[in-house]
C-alpha positions as a printed NumPy array, in Angstrom:
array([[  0.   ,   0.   ,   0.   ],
       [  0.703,   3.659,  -0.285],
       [  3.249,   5.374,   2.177],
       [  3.964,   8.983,   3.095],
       [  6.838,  10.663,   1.899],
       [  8.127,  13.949,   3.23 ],
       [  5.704,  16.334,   1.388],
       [  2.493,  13.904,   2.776],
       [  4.012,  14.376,   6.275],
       [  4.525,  17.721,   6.598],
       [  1.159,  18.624,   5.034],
       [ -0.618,  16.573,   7.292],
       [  1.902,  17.624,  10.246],
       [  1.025,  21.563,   9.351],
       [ -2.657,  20.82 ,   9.062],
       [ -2.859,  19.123,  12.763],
       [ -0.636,  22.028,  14.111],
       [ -2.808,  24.534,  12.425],
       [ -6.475,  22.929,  13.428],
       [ -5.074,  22.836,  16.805],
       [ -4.805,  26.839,  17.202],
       [ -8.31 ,  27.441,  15.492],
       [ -9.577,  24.724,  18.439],
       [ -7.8  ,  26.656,  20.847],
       [ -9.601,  29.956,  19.776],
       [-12.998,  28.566,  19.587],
       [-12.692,  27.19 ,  22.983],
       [-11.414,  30.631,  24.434],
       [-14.164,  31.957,  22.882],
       [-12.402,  34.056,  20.226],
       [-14.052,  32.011,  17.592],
       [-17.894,  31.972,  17.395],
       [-19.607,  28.76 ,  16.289],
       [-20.348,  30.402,  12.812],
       [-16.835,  31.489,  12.84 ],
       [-15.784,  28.315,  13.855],
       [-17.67 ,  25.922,  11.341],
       [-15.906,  26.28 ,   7.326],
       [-12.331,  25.657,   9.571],
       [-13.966,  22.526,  11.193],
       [-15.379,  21.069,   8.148],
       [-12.08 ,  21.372,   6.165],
       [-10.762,  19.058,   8.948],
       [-13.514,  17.027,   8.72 ],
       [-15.446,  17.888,  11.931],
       [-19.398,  17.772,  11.663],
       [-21.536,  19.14 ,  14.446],
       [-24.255,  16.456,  15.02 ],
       [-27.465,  16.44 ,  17.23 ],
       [-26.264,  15.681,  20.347],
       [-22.212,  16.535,  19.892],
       [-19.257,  16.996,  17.638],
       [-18.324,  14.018,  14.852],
       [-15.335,  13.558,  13.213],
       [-14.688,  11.887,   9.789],
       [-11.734,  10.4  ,   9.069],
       [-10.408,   8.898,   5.19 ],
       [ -9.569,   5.602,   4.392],
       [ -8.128,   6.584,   1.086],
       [-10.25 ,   3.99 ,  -1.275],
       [-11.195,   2.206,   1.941],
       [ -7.026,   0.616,   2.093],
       [ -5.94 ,   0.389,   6.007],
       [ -3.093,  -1.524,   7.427],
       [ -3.27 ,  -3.578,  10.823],
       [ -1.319,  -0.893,  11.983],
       [ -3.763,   2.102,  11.231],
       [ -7.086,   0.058,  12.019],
       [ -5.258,  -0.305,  15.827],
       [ -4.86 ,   2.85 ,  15.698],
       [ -8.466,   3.7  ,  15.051],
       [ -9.63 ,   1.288,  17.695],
       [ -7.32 ,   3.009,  20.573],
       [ -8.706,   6.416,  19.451],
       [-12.399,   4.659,  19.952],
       [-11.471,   3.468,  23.089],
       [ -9.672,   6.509,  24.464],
       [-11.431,   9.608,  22.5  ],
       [-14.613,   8.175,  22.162],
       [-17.443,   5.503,  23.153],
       [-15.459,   2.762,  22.059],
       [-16.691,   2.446,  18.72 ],
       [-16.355,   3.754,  15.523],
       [-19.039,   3.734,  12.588],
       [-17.5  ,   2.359,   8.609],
       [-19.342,   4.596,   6.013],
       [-20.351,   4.306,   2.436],
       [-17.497,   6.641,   1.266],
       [-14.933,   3.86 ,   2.641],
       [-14.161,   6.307,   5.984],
       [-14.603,   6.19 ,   9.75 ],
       [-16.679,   8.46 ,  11.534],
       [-16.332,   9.118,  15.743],
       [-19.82 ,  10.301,  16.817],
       [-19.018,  11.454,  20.369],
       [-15.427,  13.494,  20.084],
       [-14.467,  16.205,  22.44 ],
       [-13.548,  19.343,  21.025],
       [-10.353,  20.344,  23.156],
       [ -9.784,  16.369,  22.25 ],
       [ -9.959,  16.902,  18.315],
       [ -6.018,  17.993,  17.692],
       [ -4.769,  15.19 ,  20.163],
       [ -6.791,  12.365,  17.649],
       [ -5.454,  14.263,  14.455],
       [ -2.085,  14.121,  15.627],
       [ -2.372,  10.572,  16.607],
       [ -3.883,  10.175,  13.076],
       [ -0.9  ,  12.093,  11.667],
       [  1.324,   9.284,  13.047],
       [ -0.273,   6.272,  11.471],
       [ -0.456,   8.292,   8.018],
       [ -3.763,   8.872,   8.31 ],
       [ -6.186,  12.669,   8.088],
       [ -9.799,  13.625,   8.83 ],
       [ -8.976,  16.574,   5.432],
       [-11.16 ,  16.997,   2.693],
       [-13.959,  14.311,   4.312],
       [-16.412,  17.333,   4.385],
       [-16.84 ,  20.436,   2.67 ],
       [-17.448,  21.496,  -0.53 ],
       [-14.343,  19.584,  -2.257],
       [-13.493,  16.542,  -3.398],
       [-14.242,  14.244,  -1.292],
       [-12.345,  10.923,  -0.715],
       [-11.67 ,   9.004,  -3.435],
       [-13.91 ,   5.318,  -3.256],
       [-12.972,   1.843,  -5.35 ],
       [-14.065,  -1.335,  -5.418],
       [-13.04 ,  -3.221,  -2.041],
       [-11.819,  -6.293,  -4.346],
       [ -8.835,  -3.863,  -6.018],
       [ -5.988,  -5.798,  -6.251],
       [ -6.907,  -9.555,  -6.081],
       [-10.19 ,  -9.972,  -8.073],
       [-10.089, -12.386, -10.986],
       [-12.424, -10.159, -13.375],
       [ -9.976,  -7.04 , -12.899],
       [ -8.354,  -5.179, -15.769],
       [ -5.719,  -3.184, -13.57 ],
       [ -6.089,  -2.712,  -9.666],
       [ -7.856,   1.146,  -9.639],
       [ -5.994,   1.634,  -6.032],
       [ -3.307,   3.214,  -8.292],
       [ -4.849,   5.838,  -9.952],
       [ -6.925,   6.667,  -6.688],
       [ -3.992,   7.345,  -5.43 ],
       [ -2.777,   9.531,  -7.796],
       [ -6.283,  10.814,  -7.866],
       [ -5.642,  11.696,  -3.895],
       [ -2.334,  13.3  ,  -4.503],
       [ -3.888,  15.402,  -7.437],
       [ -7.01 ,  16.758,  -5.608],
       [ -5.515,  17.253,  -1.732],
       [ -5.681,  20.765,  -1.098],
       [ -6.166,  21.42 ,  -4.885],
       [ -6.441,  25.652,  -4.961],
       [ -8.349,  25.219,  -7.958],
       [-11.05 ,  22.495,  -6.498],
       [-11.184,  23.629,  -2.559],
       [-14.37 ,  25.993,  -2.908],
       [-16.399,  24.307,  -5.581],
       [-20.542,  24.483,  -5.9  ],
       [-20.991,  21.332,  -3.972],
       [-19.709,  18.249,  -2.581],
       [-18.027,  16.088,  -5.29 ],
       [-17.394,  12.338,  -5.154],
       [-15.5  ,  10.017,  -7.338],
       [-15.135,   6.438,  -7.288],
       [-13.437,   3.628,  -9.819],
       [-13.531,  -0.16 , -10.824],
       [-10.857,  -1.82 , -12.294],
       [-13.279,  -4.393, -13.628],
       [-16.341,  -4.925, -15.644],
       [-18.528,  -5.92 , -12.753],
       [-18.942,  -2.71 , -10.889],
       [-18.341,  -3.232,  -7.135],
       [-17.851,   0.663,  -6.459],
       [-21.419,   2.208,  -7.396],
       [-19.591,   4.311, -10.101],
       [-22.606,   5.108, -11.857],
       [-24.136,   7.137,  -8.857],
       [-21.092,   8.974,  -8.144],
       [-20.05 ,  12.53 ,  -9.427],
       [-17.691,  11.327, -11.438],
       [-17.164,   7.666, -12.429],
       [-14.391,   5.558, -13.672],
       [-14.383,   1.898, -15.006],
       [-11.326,   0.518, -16.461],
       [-11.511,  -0.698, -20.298],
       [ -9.882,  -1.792, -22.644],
       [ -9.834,  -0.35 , -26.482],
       [ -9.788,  -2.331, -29.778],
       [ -6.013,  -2.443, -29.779],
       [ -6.318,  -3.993, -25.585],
       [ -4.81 ,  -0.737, -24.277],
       [ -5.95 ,  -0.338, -20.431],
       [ -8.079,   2.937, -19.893],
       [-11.231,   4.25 , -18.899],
       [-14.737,   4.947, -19.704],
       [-15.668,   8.135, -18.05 ],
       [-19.069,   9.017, -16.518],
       [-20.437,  12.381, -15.47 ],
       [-23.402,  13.085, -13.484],
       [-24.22 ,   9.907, -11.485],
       [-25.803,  11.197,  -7.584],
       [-28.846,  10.133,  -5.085],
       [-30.093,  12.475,  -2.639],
       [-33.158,  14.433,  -3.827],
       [-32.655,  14.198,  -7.488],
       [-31.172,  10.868,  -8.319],
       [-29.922,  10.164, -11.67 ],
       [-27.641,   7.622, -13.084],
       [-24.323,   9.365, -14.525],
       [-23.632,   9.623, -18.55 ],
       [-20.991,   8.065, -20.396],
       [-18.798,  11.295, -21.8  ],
       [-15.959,   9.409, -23.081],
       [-15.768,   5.856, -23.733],
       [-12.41 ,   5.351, -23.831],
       [ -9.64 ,   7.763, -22.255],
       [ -5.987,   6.889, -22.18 ],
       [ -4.631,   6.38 , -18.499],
       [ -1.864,   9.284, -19.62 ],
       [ -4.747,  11.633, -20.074],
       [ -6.363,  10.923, -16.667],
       [ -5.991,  14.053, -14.649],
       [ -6.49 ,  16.213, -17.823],
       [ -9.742,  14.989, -18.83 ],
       [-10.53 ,  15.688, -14.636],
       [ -9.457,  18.739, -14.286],
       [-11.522,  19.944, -17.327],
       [-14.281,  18.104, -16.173],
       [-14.082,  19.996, -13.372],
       [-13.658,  23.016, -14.822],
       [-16.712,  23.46 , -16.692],
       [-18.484,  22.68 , -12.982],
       [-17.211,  24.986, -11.484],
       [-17.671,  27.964, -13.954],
       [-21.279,  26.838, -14.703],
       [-22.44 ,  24.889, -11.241],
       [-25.262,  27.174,  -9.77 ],
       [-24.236,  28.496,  -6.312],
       [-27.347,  29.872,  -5.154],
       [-29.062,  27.316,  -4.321],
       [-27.936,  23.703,  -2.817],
       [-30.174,  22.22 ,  -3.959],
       [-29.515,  22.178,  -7.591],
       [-25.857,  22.609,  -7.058],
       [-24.513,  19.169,  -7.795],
       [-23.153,  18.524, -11.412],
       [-26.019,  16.421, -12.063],
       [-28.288,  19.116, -12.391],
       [-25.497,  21.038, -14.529],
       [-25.459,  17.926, -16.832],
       [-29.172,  17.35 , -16.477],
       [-29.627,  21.102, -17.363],
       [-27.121,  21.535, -20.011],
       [-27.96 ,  18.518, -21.713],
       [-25.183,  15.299, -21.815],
       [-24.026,  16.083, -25.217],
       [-23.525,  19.807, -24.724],
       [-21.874,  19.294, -21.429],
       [-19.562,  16.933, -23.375],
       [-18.374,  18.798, -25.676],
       [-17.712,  21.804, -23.311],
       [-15.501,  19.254, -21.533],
       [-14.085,  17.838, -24.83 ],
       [-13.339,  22.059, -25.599],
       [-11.725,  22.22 , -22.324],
       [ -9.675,  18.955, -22.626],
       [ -8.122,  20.166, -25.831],
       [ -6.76 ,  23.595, -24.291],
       [ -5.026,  21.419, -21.628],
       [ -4.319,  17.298, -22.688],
       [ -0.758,  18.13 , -23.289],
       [  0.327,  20.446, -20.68 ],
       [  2.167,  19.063, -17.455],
       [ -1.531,  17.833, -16.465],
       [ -0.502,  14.839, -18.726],
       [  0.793,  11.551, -16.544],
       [  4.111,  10.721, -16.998],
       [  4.578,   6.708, -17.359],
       [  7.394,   7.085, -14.933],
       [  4.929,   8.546, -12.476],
       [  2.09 ,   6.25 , -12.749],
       [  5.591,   3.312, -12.277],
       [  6.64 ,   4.953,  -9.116],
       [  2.914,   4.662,  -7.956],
       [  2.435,   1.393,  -9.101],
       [  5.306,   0.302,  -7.331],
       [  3.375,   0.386,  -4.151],
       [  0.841,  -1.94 ,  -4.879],
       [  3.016,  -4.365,  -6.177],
       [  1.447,  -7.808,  -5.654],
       [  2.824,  -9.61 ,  -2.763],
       [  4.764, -12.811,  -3.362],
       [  2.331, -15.743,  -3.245],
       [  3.071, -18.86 ,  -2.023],
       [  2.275, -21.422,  -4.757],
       [ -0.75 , -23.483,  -3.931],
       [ -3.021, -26.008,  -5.197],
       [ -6.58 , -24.579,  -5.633],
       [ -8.352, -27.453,  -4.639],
       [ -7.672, -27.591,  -0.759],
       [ -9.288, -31.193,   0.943],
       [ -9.004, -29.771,   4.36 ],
       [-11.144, -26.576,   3.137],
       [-13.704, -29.359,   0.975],
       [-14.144, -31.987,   4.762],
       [-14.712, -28.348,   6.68 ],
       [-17.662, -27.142,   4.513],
       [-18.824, -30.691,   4.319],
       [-18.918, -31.406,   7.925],
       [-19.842, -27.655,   9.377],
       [-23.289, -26.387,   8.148],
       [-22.606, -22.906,   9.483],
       [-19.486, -22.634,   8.284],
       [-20.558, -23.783,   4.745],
       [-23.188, -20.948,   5.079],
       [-20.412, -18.264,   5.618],
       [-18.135, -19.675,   2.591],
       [-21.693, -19.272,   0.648],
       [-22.061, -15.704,   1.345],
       [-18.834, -13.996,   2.473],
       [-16.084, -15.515,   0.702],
       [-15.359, -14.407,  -3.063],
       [-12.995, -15.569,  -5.753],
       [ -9.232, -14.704,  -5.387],
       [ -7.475, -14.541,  -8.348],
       [ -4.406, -16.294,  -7.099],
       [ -4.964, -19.907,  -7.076],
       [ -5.412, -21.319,  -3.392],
       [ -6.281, -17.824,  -2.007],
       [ -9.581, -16.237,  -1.182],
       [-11.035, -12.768,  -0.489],
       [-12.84 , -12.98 ,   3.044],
       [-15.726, -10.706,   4.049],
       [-16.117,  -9.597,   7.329],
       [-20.088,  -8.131,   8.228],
       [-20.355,  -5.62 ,  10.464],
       [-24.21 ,  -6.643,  10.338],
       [-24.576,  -8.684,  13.418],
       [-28.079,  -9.612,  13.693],
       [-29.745,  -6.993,  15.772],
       [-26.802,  -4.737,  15.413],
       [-26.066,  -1.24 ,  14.239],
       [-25.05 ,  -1.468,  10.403],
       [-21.613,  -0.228,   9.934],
       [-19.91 ,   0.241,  13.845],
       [-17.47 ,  -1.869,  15.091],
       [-15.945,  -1.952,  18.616],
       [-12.761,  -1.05 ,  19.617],
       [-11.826,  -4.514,  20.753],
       [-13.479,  -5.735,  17.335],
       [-11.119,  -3.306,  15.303],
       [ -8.089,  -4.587,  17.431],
       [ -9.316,  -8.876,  17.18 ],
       [ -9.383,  -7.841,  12.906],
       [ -5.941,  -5.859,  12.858],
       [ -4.526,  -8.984,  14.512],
       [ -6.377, -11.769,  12.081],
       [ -4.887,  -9.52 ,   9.17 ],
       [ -1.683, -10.205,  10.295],
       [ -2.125, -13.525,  11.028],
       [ -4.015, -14.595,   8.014],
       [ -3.881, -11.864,   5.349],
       [ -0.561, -10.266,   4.779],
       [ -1.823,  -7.758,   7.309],
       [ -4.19 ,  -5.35 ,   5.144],
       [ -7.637,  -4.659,   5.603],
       [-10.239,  -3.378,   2.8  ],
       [-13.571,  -1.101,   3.703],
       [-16.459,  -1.784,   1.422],
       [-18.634,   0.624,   0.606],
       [-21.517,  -1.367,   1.649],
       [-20.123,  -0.905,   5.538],
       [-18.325,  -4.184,   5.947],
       [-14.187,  -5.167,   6.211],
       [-12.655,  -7.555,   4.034],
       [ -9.063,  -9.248,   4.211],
       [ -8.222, -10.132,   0.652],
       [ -5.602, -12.622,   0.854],
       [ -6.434, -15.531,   3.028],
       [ -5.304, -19.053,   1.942],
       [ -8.442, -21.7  ,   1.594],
       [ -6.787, -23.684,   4.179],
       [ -7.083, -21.603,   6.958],
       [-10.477, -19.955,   5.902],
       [-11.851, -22.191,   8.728],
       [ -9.342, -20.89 ,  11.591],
       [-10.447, -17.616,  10.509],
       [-14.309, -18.34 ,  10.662],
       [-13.456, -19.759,  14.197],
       [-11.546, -16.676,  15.525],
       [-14.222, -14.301,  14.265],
       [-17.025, -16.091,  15.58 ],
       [-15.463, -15.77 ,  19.126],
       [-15.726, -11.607,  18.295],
       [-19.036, -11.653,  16.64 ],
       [-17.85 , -10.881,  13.166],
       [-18.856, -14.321,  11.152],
       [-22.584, -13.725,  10.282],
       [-22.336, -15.102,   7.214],
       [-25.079, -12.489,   5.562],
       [-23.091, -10.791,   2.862],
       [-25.389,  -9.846,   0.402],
       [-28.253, -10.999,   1.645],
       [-31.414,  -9.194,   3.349],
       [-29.465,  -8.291,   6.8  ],
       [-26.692,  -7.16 ,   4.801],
       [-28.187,  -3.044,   5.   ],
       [-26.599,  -0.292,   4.275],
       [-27.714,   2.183,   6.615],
       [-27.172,   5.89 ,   7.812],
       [-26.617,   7.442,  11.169],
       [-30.848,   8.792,  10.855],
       [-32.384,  10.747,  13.607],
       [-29.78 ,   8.936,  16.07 ],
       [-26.859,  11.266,  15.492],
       [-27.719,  13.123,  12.498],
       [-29.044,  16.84 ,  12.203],
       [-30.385,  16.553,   8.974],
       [-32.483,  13.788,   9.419],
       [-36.09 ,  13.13 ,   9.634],
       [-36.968,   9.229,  10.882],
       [-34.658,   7.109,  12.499],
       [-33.248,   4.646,  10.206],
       [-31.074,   2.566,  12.878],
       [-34.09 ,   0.983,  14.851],
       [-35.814,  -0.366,  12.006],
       [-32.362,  -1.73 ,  10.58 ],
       [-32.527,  -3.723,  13.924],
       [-36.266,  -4.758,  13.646],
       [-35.889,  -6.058,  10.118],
       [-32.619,  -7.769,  10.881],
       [-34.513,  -9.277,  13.623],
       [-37.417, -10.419,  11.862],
       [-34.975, -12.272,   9.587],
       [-32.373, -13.644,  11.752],
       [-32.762, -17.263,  10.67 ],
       [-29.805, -17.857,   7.813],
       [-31.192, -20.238,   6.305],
       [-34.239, -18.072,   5.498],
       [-31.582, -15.57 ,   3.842],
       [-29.841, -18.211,   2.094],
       [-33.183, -19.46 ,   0.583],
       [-34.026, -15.812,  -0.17 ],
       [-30.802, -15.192,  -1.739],
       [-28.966, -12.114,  -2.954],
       [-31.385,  -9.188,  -1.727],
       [-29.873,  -5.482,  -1.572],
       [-31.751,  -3.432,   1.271],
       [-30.327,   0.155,   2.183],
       [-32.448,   2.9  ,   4.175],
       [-31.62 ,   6.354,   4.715],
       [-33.337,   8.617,   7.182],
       [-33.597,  11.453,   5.083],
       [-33.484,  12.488,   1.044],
       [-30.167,  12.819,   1.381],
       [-29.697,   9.117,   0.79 ],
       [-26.409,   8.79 ,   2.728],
       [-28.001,   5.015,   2.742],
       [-27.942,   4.856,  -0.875],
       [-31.874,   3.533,  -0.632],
       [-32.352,   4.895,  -4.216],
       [-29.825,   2.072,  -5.463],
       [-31.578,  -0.363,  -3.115],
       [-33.41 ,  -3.555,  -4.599],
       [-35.682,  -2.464,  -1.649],
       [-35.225,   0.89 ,  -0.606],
       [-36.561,   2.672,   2.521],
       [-36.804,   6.18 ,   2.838],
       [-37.762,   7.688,   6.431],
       [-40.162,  10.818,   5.84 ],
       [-41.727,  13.337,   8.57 ],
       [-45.767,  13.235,   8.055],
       [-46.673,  16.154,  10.235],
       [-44.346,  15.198,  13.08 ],
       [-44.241,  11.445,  12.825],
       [-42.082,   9.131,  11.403],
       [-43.236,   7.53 ,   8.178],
       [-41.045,   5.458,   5.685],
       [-41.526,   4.984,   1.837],
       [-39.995,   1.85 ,   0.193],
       [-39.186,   1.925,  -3.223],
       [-38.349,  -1.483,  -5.272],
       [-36.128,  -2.077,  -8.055],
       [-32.696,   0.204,  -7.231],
       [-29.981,  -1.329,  -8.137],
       [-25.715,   0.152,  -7.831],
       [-23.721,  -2.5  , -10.308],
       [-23.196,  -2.178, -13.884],
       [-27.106,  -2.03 , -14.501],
       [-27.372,   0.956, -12.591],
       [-31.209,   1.942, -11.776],
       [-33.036,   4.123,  -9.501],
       [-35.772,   2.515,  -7.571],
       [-39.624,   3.132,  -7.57 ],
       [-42.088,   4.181,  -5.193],
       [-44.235,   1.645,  -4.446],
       [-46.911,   3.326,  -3.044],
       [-47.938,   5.292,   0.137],
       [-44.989,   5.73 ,   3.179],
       [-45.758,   3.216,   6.038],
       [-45.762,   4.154,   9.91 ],
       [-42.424,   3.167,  11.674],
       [-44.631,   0.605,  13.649],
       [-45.696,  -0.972,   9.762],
       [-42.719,  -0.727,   7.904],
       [-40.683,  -4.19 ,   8.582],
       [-44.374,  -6.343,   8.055],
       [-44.015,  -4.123,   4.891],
       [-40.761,  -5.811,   3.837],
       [-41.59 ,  -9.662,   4.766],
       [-44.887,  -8.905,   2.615],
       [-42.409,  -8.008,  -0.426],
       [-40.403, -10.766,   0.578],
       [-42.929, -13.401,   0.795],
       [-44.708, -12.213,  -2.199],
       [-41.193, -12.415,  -4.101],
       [-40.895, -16.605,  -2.535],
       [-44.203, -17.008,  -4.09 ],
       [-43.719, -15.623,  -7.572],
       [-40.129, -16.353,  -8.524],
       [-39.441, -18.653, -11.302],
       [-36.479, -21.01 , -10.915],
       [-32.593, -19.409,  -9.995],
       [-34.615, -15.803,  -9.975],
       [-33.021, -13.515,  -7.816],
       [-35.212, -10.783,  -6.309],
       [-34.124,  -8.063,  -8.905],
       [-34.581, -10.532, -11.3  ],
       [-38.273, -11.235, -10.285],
       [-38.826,  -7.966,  -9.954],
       [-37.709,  -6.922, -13.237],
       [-39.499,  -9.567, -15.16 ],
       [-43.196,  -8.613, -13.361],
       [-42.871,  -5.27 , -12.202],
       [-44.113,  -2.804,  -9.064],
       [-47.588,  -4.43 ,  -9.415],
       [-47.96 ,  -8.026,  -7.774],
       [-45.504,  -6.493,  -4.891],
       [-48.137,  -3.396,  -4.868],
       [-51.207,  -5.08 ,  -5.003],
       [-50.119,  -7.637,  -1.692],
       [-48.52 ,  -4.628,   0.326],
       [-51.491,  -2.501,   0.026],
       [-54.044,  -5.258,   0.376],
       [-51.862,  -6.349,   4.113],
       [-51.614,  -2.717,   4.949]])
């Protein structure tokens, strides 16, 4: 993985030292809170309902055993104890102390780690696909040009006070594990006609209140041209991206507005002016980068492991976990193992401090000591031989970390809601918990197979419920609680945004809501349909006509 060199270090060092006299001042009470909040949110520090939060990056979700100990001792010294894995691949701390808030950065600062650029309106840290590096179906691991993606845009002058928010996030391979199509700006690594790596760019992807599904500008751009084709990207935003009102401020509108093709070729106008200044990558550059995420040396192994065969044979729950939360490695005799952080009855997404400390140590032991954050809110260690897939099952268990649910109904992705968050308007925890409950039994979730539920407690869709195969939504209906469910979202390749089924359900409603989709799904699926699948081939109306018939 990626290391600091001097210029990383003494950015980060000057940021902490800096951050530390603007804390100083708004505790003396030189600084007002209004005063106070643009230096805060360049550091990453949100003020939440009940107290201060702080953000931290996991540049494209990458952390070593060292770094994810050092996230559990700030848990368990700054904090609760816990910390709370997010969609963008970070860590948020929901009960910081202020005075506290330079003391964690400058513990941060020692593990090469930063809370800058995780709020604001900037770009925001770069996401990938968790599987970046060791996935069979990749073209080139995308962990390199996030990274040079992260050295371009850190404290870019150009880029630090743009309209809005912007997010970017890449594949390396055709299936799209990264949600690129929802995302600002997306990036999924091609190949052209003469089998030249590069990318297909796409502008204009988002959720929140206006959810669209991004545009393919270019279909193929050469890797050289990479930050070029950004940077006029960006460009055109932020000449043209509306200011006045939030709103509409995202590029999507801009694109939406301006039309795809028009937008295109202001980028394409933009791109010519600058392709072959300095802008353009050096090979020798993208080398040097490259160099860190050399592949490790592999031990050569047989593929077919008999010890790993008897153990699924002999161990029903352990065969159930293999089913769900171990992938394809593409070294032979490896495996990628999933970790949820979806306990049944648990809060999507936290994990303790003892947790983070029991899955630093099982990286070393069992995965050359690296750790990967999805953006669906789970961990993953990526290079675990088959044969001791079943020591590792057995160690997690003991911490509460093998449910073997990945992908399946209990597998949400959900936000903070009316728990910790200001903007919120329903809780979206508790009725994570109640649906999780309601379908505890595995089995059950194995028979119901690959089902994508996400809620979010407000339209800002931090829980990505648009791209949901059910999606809830928690409204306010004159001061109480209400959630809409929408069917049919979906984040891969096939990008789509979900429908509304119908009218919002009460909070006391909503999970009979989902085993009525469920069950009507069981009863109407044709054989090896998966949900979506069902769902695609009939449509809103069998799922409609049973929910509203129940309710």
């Amino acid at each position: 993985m990626y290391r600091y060199d001097e210029f990383d270090h003494t950015l980060v060092a000057e940021r902490v030292s800096q951050f530390r006299g603007q804390v100083a001042r708004r505790v003396a009470g030189e600084l007002t809170e209004e005063e106070f909040k643009p230096l805060r949110l360049m550091n990453g520090l949100y003020l939440q309902l009940h107290a201060y939060m702080l953000r931290v990056a996991i540049p494209y979700g990458v952390l070593s055993s060292l770094q994810m100990r050092k996230l559990a001792h700030i848990a368990r010294v700054y904090d609760k104890g816990y910390g709370h894995f997010t969609t963008r691949q970070n860590i948020q701390y929901n009960w910081p102390k202020l005075p506290d808030v330079p003391d964690i950065l400058d513990e941060l600062a020692e593990v090469e780690m930063h809370a800058i650029q995780t709020s604001g309106n900037c770009i925001r840290n770069v996401t990938a696909d968790q599987y970046a590096g060791v996935a069979g179906d990749e073209i080139e691991d995308p962990r390199i040009y996030a990274e040079i993606m992260r050295q371009w845009s850190t404290l870019h002058p150009e880029f630090s006070f743009l309209p809005r928010k912007f997010k970017i996030a890449i594949t390396g391979a055709p299936n799209d594990r990264a949600a690129v199509k929802v995302h600002d700006i997306g990036l999924r690594m091609v190949r052209n006609e003469a089998g030249e790596p590069g990318f297909e760019v796409l502008v204009g992807g988002g959720q929140g209140r206006t959810p669209m599904i991004a545009h393919t500008v270019r279909d193929f751009l050469p890797i050289r041209h990479l930050l070029s084709y950004l940077e006029a990207i960006l460009r055109v935003y932020n000449q043209l991206g509306r200011r006045d009102n939030k709103y509409k401020a995202r590029i999507k509108i801009l694109v939406h507005e301006t039309g795809a093709e028009k937008f295109t070729a202001m980028v394409e106008d933009e791109w010519a002016q600058i392709k072959d200044t300095p802008l353009a990558l050096p090979e020798s550059e993208v080398a040097r980068i490259k160099a860190y995420f050399a592949p490790p040396e592999y031990d050569t192994l047989d593929d077919n492991s008999p010890e790993f065969d008897a153990w699924r044979g002999g161990d029903r729950d352990f065969d159930l976990w293999v089913r769900a939360n171990v992938a394809e490695h593409k070294v032979p005799g490896y495996a990628i193992a999933n970790i949820s952080l979806k306990p049944i009855g648990g809060t999507p997404g936290d994990a303790t401090a003892d947790q983070m400390e029991a899955v630093a140590d099982l990286a070393d032991r069992f995965s050359l000591g690296e750790i990967r954050v999805s953006h669906e809110q789970n961990l993953v260690l990526g290079d675990v031989k088959k044969r001791d897939l079943y020591a590792l099952w057995q160690a997690l268990k003991t911490h509460d970390l093998a449910t073997a649910n990945i992908g399946l109904i209990s597998d949400m992705i959900t936000c903070p809601g009316l728990d910790y968050c200001s903007l919120a308007n329903a809780r979206s925890i508790p009725i994570a918990q109640e649906i999780s409950e309601r379908f505890a039994d595995l089995e059950r979730q194995h028979d119901i197979g690959e089902l994508k539920l996400k809620i979010s407690g407000c339209i800002n869709a931090c829980g990505h419920h648009h791209v949901g195969h059910i999606g809830i939504l928690g409204v306010d209906k004159k001061g109480v609680e209400h959630y809409q469910i929408t069917l049919g979202g979906n984040a891969d390749q096939n990008a789509a945004i979900g429908k509304i089924v119908g009218p919002a359900f009460s909070g006391d409603d909503v999970t009979d809501a989902v085993e009525t989709i469920v069950e009507t799904y069981l009863d109407i699926r044709a054989d090896g349909e998966s949900f979506l699948d069902t769902y695609q081939r009939a449509g809103l109306e069998p799922f409609k006509e049973r929910l509203y018939a129940a309710h």
